[in-house]
PDB file of C-alpha atoms in Angstrom:
ATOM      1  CA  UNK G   1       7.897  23.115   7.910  1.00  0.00           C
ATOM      2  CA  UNK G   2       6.025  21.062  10.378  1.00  0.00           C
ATOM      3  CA  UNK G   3       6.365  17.334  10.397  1.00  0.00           C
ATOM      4  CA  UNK G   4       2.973  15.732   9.084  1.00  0.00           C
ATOM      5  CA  UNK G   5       1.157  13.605  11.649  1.00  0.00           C
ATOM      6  CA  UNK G   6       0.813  10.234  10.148  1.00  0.00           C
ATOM      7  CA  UNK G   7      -3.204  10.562  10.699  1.00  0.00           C
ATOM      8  CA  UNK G   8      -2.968  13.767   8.064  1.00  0.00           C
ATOM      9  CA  UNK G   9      -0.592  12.115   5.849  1.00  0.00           C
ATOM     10  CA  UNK G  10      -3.504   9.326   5.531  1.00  0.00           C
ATOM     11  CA  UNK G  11      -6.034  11.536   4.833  1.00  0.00           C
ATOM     12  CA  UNK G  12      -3.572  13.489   2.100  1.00  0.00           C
ATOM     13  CA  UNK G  13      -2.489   9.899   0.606  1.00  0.00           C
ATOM     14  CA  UNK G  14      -6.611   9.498   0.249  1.00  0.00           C
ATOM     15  CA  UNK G  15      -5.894   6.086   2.625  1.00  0.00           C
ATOM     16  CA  UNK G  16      -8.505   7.171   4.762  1.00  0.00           C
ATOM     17  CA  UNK G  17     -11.286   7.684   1.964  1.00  0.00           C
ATOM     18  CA  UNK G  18     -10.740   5.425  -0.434  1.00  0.00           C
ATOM     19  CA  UNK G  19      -9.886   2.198   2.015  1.00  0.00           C
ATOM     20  CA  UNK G  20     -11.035   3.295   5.444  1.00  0.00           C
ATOM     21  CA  UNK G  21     -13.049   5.472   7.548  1.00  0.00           C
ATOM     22  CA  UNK G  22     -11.066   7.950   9.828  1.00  0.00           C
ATOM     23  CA  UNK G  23      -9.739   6.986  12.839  1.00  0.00           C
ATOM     24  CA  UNK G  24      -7.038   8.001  15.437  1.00  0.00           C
ATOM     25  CA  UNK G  25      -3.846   5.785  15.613  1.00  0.00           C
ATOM     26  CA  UNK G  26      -3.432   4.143  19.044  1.00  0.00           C
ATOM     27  CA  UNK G  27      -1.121   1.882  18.609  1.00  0.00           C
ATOM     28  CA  UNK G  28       2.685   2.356  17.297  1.00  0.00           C
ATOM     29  CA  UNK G  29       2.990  -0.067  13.931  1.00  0.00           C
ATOM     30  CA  UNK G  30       6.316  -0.499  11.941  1.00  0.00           C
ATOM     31  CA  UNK G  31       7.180  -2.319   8.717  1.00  0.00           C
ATOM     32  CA  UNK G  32      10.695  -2.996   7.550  1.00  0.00           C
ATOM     33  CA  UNK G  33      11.359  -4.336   4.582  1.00  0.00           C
ATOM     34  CA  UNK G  34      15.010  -6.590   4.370  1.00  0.00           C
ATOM     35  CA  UNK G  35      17.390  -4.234   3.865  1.00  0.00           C
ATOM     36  CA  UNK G  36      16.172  -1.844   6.421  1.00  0.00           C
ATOM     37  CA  UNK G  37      13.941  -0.223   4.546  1.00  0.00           C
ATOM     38  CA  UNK G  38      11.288   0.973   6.744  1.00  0.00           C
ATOM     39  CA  UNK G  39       7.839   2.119   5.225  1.00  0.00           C
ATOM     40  CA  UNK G  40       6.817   5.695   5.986  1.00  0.00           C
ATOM     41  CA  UNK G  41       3.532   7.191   4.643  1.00  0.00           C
ATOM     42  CA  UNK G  42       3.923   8.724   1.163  1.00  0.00           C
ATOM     43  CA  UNK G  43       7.539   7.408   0.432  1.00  0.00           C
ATOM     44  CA  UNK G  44       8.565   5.054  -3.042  1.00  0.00           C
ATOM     45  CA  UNK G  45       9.921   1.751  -3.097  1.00  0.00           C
ATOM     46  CA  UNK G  46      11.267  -0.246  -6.238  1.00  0.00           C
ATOM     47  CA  UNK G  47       9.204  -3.517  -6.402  1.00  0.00           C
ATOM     48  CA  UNK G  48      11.840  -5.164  -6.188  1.00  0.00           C
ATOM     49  CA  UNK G  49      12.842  -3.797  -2.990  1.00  0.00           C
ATOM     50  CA  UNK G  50       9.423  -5.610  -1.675  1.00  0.00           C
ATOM     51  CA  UNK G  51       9.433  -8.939  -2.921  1.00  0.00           C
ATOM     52  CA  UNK G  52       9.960 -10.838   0.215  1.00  0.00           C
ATOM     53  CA  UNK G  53       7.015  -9.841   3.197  1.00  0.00           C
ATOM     54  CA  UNK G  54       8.191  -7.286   5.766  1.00  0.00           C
ATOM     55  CA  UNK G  55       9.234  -7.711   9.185  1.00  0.00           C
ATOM     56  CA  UNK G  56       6.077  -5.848  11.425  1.00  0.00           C
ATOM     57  CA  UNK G  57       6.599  -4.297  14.762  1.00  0.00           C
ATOM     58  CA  UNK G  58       3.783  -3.970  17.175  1.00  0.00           C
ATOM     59  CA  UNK G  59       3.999  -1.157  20.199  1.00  0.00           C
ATOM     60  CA  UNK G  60       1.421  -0.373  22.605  1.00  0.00           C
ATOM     61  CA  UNK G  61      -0.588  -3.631  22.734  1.00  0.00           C
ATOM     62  CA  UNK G  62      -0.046  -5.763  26.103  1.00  0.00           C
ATOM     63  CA  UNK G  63       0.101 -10.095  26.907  1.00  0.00           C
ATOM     64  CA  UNK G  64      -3.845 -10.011  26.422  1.00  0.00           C
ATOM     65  CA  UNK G  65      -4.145  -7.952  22.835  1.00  0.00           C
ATOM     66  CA  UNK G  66      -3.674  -9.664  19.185  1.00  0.00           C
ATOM     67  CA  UNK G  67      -4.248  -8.104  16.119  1.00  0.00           C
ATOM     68  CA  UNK G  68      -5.091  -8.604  12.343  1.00  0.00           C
ATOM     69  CA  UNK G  69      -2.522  -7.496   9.355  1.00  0.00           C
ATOM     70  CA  UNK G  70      -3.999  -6.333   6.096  1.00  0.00           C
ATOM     71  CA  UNK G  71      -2.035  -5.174   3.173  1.00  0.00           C
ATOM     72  CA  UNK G  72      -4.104  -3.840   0.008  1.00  0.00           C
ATOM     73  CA  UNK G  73      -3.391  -1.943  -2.917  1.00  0.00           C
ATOM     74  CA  UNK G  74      -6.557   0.299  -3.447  1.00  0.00           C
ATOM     75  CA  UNK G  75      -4.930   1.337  -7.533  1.00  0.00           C
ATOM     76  CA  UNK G  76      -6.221  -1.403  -9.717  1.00  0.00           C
ATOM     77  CA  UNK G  77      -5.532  -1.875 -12.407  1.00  0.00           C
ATOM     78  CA  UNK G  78      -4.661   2.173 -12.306  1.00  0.00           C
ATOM     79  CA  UNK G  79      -4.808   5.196 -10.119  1.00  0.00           C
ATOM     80  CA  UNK G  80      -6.941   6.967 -12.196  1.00  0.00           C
ATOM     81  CA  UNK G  81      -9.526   4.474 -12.905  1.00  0.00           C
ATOM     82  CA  UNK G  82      -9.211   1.955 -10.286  1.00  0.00           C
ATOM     83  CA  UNK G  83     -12.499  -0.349 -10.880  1.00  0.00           C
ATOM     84  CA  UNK G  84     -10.843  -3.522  -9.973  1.00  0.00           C
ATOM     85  CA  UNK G  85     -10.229  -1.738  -5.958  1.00  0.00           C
ATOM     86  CA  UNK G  86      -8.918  -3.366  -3.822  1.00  0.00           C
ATOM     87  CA  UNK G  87      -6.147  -6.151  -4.286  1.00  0.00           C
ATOM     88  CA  UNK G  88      -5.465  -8.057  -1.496  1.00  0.00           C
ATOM     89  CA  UNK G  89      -1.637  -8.659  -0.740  1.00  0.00           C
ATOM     90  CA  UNK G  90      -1.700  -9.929   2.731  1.00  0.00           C
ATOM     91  CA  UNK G  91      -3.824 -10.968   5.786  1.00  0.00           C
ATOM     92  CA  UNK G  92      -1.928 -11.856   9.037  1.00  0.00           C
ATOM     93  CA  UNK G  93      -4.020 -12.467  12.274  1.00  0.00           C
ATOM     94  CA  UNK G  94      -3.288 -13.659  16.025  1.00  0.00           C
ATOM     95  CA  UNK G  95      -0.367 -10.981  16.233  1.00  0.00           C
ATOM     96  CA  UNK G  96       0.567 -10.295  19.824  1.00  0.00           C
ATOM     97  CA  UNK G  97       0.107  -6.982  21.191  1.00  0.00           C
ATOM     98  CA  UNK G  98       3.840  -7.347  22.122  1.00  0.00           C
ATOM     99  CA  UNK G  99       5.627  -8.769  19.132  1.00  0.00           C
ATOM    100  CA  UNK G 100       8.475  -7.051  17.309  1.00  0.00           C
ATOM    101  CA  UNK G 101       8.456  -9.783  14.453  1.00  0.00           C
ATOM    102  CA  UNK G 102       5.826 -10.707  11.836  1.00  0.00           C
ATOM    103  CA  UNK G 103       4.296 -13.605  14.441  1.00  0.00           C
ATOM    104  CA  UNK G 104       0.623 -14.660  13.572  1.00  0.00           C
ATOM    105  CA  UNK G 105      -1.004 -16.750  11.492  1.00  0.00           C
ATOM    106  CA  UNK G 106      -0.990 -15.788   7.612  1.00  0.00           C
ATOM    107  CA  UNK G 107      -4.289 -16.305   6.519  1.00  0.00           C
ATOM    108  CA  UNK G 108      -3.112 -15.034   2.790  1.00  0.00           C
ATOM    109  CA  UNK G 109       0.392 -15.522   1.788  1.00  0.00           C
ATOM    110  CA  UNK G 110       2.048 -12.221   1.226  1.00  0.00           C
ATOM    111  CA  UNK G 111       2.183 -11.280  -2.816  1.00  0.00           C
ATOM    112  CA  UNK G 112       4.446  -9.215  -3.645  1.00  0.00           C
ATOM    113  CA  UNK G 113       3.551  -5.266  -5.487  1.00  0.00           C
ATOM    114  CA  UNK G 114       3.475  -5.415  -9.172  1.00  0.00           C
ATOM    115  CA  UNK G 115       1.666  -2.318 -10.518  1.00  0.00           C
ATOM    116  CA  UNK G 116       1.165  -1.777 -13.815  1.00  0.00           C
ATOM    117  CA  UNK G 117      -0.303   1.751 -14.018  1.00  0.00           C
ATOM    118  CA  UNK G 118       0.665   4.238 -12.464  1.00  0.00           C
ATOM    119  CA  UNK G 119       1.544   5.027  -9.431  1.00  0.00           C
ATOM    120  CA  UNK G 120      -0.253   2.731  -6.742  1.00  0.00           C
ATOM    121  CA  UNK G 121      -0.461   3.236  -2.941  1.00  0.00           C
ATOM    122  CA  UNK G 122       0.117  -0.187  -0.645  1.00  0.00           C
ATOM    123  CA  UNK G 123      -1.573  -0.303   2.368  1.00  0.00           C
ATOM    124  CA  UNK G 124      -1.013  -1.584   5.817  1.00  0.00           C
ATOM    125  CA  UNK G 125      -3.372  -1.659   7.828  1.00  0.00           C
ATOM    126  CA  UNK G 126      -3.611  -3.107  11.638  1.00  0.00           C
ATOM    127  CA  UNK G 127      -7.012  -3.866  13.515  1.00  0.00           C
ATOM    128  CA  UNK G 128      -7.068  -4.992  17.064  1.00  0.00           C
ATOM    129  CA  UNK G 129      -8.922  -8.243  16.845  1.00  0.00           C
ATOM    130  CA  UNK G 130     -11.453  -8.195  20.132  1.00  0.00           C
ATOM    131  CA  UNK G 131      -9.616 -11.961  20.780  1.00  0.00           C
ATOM    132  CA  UNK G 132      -7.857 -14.619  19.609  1.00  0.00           C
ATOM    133  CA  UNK G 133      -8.367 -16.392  16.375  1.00  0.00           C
ATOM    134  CA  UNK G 134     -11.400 -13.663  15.847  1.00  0.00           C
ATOM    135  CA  UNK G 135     -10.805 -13.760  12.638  1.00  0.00           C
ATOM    136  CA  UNK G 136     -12.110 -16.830  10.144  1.00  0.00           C
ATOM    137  CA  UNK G 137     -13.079 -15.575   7.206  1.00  0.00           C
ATOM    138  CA  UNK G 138     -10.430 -15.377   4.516  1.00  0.00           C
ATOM    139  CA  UNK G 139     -11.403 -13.879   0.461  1.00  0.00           C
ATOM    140  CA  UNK G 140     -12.073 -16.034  -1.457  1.00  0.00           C
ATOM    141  CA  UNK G 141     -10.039 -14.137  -4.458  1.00  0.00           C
ATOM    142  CA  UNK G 142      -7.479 -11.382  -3.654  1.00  0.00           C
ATOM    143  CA  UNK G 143      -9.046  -9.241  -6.146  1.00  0.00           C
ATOM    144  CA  UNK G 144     -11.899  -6.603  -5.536  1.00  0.00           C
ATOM    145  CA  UNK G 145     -11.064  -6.877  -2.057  1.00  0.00           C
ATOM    146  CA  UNK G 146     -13.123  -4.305   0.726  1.00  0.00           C
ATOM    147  CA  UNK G 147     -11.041  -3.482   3.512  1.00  0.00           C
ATOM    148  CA  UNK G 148     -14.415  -1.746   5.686  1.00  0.00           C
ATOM    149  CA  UNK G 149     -16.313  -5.020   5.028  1.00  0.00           C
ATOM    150  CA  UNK G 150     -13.212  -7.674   5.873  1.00  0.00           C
ATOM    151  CA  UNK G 151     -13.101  -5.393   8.665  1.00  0.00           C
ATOM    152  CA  UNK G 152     -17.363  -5.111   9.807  1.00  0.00           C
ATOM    153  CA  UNK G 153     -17.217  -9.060   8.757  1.00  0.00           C
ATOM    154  CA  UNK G 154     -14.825  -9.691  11.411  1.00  0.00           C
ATOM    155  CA  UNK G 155     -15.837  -7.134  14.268  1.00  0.00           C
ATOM    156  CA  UNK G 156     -12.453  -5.794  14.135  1.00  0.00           C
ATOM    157  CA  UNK G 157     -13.777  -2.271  14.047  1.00  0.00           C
ATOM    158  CA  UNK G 158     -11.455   0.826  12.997  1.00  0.00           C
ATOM    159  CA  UNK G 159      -7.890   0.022  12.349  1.00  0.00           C
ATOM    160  CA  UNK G 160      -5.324   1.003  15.480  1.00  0.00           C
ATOM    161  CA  UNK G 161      -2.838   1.991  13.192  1.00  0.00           C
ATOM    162  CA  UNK G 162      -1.519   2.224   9.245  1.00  0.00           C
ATOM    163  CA  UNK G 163       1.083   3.466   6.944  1.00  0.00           C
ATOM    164  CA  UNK G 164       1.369   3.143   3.659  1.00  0.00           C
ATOM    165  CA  UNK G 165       4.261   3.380   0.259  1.00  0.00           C
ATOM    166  CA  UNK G 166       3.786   4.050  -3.051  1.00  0.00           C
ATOM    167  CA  UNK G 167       4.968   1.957  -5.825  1.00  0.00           C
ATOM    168  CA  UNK G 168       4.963   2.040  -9.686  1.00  0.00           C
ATOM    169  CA  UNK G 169       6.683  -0.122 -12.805  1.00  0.00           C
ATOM    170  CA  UNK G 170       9.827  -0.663 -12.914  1.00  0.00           C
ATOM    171  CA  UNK G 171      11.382   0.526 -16.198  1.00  0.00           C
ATOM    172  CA  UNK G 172      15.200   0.182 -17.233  1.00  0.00           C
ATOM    173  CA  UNK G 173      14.661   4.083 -17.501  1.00  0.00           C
ATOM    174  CA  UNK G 174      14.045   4.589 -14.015  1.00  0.00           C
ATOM    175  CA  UNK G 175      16.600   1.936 -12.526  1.00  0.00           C
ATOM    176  CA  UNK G 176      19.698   3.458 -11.396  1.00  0.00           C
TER     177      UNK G 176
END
């Protein structure tokens, strides 16, 4: 079986659709949770195996490039009826183009995933900003959040990069 480009995995995981427009990647992006856990499109994490904010990895920006952080969960309240779209976990901005740390300025402190309903999807998305501190405007409320419009508000443009995990309840079930 051929390995999934992460562009097509976005486009299967309905990332680009329901939170952005297409794009092509141009910039390498990782996100580690402690414990190691990287994210890769598609794959489940326990919520609590994200309560603290991830460590971020930037490759293929330069001295001169910063970029802008977003983390959203396009499932609320539920997958399947998700009229409360999008929550808005985290905003990061001012991120060198060279950084292999979470460095920037947190315009919203990360919130840890709690879904409720379902299973949810939890976005990260990176935009290159155009310079620094381009971006000033914060949400006013994390909730009913729009990625495209953060995005057009700021002149950040198409994102350079995303992944995304999926994440659902925790039950005593489903803990092992």
């Amino acid at each position: 079986m051929a390995k999934m480009s992460a562009e097509s995995s976005l486009v299967i995981g309905r990332v680009i659709g329901d939170v952005v427009d297409s794009f092509t990647p141009s910039v390498k992006m990782g996100v580690t949770y402690t414990s190691n856990k990287q994210v890769f499109n598609g794959h489940e994490f326990f919520p609590s195996a994200v309560t603290q904010k991830p460590k971020l990895e930037v490759h293929g920006g330069d001295m001169r490039s910063f970029f802008t952080l977003v983390m959203t969960d396009p499932d609320v309240p539920g997958p399947s009826d998700p009229y409360l779209r999008e929550h808005l976990h985290w905003i990061v901005t001012d991120i060198p183009g060279t950084t292999d740390d979470t460095f920037g300025k947190e315009v919203v402190s990360y919130e840890m995933p709690r879904p409720n309903i379902g299973i949810h999807r939890f976005v990260f998305l990176l935009f290159k900003q155009k310079r620094r501190q381009a971006v000033i405007w914060a949400p006013a409320s994390r909730d009913k959040f729009n990625t495209r419009k953060f995005a057009e508000e700021n002149e950040l443009g198409l994102p350079v990069a995303a992944v995304f995990f999926n994440a659902q309840r925790e039950t005593a079930a489903r803990r092992r």
